CSV table of C-alpha atoms and ligand atoms in Angstrom, one decimal:
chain,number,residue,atom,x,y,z
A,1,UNK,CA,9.1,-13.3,0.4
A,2,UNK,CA,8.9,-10.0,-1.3
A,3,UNK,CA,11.0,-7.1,-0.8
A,4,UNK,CA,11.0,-4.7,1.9
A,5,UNK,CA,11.2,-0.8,1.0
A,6,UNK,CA,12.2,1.6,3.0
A,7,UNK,CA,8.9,2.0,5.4
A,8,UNK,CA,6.5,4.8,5.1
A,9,UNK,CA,5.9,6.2,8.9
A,10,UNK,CA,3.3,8.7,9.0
A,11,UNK,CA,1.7,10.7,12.0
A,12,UNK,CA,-2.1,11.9,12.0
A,13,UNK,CA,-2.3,14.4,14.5
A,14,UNK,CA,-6.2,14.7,14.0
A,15,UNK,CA,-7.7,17.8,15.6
A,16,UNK,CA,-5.1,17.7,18.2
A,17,UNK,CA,-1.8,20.5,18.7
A,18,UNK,CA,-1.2,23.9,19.6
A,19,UNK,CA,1.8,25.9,18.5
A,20,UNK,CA,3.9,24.2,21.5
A,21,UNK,CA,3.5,21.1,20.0
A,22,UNK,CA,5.8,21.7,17.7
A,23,UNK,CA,8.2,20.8,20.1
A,24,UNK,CA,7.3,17.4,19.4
A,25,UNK,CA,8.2,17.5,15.7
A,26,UNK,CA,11.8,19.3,16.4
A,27,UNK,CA,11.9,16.3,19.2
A,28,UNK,CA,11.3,13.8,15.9
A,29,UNK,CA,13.6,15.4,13.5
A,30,UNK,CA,16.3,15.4,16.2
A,31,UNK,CA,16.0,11.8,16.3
A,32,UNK,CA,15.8,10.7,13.3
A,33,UNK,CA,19.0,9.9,12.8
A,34,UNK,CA,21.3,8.0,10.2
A,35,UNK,CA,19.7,4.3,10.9
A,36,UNK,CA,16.2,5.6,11.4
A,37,UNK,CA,16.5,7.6,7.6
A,38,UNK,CA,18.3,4.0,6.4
A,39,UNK,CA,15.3,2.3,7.5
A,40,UNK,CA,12.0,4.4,7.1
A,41,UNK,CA,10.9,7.9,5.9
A,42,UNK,CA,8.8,10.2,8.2
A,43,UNK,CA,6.3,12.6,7.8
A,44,UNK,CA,4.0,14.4,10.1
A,45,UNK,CA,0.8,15.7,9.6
A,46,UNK,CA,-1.0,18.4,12.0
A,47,UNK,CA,-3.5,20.4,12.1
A,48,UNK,CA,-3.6,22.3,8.9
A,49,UNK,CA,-3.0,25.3,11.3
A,50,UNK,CA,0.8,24.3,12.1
A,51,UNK,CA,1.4,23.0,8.5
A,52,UNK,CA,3.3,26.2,7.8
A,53,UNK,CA,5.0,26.6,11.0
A,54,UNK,CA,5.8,23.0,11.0
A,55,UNK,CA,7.1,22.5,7.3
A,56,UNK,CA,9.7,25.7,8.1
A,57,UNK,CA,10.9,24.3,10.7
A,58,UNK,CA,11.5,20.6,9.7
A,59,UNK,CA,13.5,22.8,6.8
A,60,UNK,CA,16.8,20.5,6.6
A,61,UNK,CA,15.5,17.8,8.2
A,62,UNK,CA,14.6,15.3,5.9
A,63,UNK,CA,10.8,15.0,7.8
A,64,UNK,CA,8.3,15.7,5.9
A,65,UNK,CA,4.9,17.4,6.4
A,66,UNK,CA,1.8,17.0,5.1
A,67,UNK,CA,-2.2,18.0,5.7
A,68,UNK,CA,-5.3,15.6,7.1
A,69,UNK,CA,-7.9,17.0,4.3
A,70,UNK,CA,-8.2,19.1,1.4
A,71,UNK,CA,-10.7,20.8,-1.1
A,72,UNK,CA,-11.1,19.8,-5.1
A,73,UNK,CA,-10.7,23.2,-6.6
A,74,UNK,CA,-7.6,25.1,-6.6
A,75,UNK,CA,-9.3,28.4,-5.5
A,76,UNK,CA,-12.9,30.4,-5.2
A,77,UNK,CA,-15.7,31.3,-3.4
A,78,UNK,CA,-15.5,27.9,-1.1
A,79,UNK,CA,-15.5,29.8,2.7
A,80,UNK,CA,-13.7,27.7,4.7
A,81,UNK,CA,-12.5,25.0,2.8
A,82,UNK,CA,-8.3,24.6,2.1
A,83,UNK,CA,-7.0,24.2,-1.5
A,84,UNK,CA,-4.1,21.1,-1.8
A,85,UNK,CA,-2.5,24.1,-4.0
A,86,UNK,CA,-2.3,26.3,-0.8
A,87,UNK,CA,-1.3,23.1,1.5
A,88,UNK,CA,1.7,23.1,-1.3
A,89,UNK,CA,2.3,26.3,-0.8
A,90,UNK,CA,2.6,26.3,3.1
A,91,UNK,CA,5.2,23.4,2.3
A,92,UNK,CA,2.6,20.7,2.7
A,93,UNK,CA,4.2,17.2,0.4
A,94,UNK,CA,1.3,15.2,1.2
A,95,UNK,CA,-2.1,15.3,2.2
A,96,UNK,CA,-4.7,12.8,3.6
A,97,UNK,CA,-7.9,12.4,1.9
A,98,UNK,CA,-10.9,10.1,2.8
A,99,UNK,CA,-10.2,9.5,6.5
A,100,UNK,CA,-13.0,7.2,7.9
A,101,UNK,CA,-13.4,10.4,10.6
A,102,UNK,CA,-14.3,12.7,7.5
A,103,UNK,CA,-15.7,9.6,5.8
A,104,UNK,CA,-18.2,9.2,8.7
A,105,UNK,CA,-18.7,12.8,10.3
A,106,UNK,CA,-18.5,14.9,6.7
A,107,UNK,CA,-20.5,12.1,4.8
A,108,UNK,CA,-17.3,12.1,2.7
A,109,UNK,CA,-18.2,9.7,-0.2
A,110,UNK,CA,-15.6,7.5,-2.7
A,111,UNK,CA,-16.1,10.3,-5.5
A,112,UNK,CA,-15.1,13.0,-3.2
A,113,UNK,CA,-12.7,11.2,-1.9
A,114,UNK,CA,-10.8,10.5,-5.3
A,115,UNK,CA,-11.8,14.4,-6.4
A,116,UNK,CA,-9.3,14.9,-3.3
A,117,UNK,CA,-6.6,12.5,-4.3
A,118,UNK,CA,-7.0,14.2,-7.8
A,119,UNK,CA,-6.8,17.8,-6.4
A,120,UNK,CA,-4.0,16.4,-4.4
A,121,UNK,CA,-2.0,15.5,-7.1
A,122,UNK,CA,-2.5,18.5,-9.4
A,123,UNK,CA,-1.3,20.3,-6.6
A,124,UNK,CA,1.9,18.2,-6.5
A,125,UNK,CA,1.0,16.8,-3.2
A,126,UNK,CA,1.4,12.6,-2.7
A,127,UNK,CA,-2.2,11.5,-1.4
A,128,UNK,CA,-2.5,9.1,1.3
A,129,UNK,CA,-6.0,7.1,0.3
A,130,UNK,CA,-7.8,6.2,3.4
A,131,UNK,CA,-10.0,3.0,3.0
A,132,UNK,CA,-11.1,0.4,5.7
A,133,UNK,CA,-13.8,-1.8,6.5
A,134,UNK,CA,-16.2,-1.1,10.0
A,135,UNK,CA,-17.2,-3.9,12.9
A,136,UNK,CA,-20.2,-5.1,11.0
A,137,UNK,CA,-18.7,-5.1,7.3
A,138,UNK,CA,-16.1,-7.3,9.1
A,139,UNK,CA,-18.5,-10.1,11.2
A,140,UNK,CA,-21.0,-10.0,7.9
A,141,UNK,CA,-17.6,-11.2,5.9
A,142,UNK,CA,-17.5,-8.3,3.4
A,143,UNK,CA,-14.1,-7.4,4.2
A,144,UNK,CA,-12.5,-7.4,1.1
A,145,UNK,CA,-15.8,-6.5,-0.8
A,146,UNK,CA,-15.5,-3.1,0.8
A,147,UNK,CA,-11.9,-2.4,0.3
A,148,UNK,CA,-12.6,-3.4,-3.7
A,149,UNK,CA,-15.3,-0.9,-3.9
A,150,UNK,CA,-13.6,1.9,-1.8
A,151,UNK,CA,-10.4,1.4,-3.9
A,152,UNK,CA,-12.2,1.7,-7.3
A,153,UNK,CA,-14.3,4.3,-6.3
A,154,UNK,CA,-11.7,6.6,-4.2
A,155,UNK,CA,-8.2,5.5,-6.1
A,156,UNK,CA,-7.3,7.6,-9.6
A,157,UNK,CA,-7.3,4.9,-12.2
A,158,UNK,CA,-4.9,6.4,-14.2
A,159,UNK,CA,-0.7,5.4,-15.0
A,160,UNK,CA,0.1,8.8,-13.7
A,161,UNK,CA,-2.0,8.7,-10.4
A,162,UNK,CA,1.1,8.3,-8.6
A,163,UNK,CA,2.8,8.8,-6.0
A,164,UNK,CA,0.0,7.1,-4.5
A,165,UNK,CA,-0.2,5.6,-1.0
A,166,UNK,CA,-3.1,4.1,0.4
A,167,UNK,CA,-3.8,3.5,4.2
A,168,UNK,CA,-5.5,0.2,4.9
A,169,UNK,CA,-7.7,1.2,8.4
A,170,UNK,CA,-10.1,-0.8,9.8
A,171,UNK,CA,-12.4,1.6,11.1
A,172,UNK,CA,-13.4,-0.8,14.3
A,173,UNK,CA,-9.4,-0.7,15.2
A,174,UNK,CA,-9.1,3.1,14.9
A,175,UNK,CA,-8.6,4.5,18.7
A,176,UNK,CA,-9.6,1.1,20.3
A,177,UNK,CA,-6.6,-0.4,20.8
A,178,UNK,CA,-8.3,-3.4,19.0
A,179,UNK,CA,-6.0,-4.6,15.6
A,180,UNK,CA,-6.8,-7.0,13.0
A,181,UNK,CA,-4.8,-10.5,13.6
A,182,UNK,CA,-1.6,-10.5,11.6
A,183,UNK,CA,-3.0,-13.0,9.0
A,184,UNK,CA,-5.9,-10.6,8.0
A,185,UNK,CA,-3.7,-7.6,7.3
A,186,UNK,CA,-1.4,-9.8,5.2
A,187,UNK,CA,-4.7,-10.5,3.3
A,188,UNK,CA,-6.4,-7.3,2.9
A,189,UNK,CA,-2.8,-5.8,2.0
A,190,UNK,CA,-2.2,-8.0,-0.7
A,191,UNK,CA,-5.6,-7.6,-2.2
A,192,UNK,CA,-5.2,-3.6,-2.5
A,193,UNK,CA,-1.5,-4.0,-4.3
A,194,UNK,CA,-3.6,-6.4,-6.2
A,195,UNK,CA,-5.9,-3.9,-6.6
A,196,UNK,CA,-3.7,-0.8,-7.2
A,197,UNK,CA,-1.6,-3.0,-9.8
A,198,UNK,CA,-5.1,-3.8,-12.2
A,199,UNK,CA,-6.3,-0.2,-11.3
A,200,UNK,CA,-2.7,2.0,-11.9
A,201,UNK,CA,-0.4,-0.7,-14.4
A,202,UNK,CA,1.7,-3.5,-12.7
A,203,UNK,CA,4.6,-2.0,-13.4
A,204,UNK,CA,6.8,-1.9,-9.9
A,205,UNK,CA,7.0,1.3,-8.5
A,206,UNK,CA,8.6,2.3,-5.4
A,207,UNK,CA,6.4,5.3,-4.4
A,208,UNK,CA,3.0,3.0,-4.4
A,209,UNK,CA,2.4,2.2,-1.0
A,210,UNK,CA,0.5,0.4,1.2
A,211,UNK,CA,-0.1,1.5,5.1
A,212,UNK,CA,-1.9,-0.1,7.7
A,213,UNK,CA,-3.8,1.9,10.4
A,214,UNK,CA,-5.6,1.5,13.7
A,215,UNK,CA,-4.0,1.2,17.1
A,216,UNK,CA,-0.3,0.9,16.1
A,217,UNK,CA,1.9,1.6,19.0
A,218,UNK,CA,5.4,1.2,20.4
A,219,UNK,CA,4.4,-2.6,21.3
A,220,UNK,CA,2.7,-3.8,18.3
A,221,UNK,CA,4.5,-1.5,15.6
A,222,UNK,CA,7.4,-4.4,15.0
A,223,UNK,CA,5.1,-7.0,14.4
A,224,UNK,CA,2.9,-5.3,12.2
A,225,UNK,CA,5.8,-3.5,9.9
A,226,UNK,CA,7.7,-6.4,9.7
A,227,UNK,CA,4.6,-8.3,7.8
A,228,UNK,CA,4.6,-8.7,4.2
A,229,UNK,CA,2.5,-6.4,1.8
A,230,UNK,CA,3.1,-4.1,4.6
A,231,UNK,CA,5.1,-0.9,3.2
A,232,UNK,CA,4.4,1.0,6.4
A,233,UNK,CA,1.9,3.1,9.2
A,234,UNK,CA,-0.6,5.8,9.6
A,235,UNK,CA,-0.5,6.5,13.4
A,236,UNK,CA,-3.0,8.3,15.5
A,237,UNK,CA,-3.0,8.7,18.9
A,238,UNK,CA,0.7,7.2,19.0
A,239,UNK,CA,2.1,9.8,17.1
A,240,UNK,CA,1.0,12.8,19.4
A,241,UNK,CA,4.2,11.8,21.7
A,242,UNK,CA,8.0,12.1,19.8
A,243,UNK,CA,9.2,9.3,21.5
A,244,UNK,CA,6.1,6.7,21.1
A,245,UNK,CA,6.4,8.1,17.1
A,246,UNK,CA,9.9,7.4,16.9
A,247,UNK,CA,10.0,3.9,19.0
A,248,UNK,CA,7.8,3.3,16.0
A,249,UNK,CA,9.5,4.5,13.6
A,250,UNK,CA,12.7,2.1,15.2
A,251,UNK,CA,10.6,-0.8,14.9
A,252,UNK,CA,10.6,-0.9,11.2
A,253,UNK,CA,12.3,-3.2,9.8
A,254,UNK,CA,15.8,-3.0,7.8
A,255,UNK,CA,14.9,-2.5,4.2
A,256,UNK,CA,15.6,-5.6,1.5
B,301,PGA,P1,-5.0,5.4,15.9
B,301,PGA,O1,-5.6,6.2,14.7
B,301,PGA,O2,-3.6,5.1,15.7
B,301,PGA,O3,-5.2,6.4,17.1
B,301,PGA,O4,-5.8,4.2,16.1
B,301,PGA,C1,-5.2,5.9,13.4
B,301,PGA,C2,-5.8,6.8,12.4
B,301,PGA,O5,-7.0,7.2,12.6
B,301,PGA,O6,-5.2,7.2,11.4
């Protein structure tokens, strides 16, 4: 058995929220009391347009905050786009980069998707690498071939890429209630540390992480966290609702 760290609980709101949702967030810090902050950290990531708004108020909370996307350069003539240096500055700690939605709809490719985690951490922000195999990679048994090339095409290969977190999401389990069994996320999880120790140095370090994604919910969540390899979640849908995020966030397991 390896050790357990503190797990890594993190909500992606997607293109979902409006200023009143930030109820939701004051509902989450409220509740995240002295076992939950024992036994896993939190952080919430909105739309980019409550980052601000959200990061003030979880102020002296202990959640964090952090952004779905962000641009490589710091600043310019880029109309539209959001720079990780002004996510940092909104009071944005992390940011997601390579999300199978931006992967597939913004024909986001492995070299964007590490310029991101780059940008990311230039800007101070901890990125959360999104890799993840879909239906047919799956039933053609090129599973962990895809995860090896996403990793070394989309993870910073350097000893000071880190923090670093990267969120293991198997694009057929995204939104479909569908999850891997329990024996194929031990697998894919220990073949990214695997991965991330060759790519990054073997030394042990507590802020490399590994998440799993796709349908986790109040009834799976225990199951799945309390695996090995498993360092924590990225939620979807589950994490629009305070109290499915935090029944979650209960479910992890006591740290070893
Ligand atoms: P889901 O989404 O929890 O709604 O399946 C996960 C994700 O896309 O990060």
């Amino acid at each position: 058995m390896t050790a357990k760290p503190r797990s890594l609980i993190v909500g992606n709101w997607k293109m979902n929220g409006l200023r009143r949702s930030l109820a939701e967030i004051a509902q989450i810090a409220q509740g995240y009391d002295a076992k939950l902050r024992r036994d896993c950290e939190l952080i919430v990531c909105p739309p980019v347009t409550l980052v601000y708004l959200a990061a003030k108020d979880a102020v002296g909370s202990r959640i964090a905050i952090g952004a779905q996307d962000c641009h490589i350069e710091a600043s310019g003539a880029f109309t539209g786009e959001i720079s990780a240096e002004m996510l940092a500055d909104c009071g944005a700690t992390t940011v997601i980069v390579g999300h199978s939605e931006r992967r597939s709809y913004n024909a986001e490719t492995d070299g964007d998707v590490k310029s991101k985690a780059l940008a990311a951490l230039r800007a101070g922000l901890m990125p959360i690498i999104c890799v993840g195999e879909t239906n047919s990679d799956r039933e053609g048994g090129h599973t962990i071939a895809v995860i090896k090339r996403q990793l070394a095409g989309s993870v910073p290969g350097s000893a000071d890429s880190e923090p670093i977190v990267v969120a293991y999401e198997p694009v057929w389990a995204i939104g479909t209630g569908l999850t891997p069994t329990h024996a194929d996320i031990v697998e894919v999880h220990r073949f990214i540390h695997r991965e991330l120790n060759a790519l990054l140095g073997s030394h042990a370090s507590p802020l490399r992480r590994v998440l799993y994604g796709g349908s986790v919910k109040p009834s799976n969540a225990k199951d799945i966290l309390a695996l090995e390899y498993v360092d924590g979640a990225l939620i979807g849908g589950a994490s629009l609702k305070a109290e499915d995020f935090l029944a979650i966030a209960r479910a992890a397991p006591a740290p070893r």
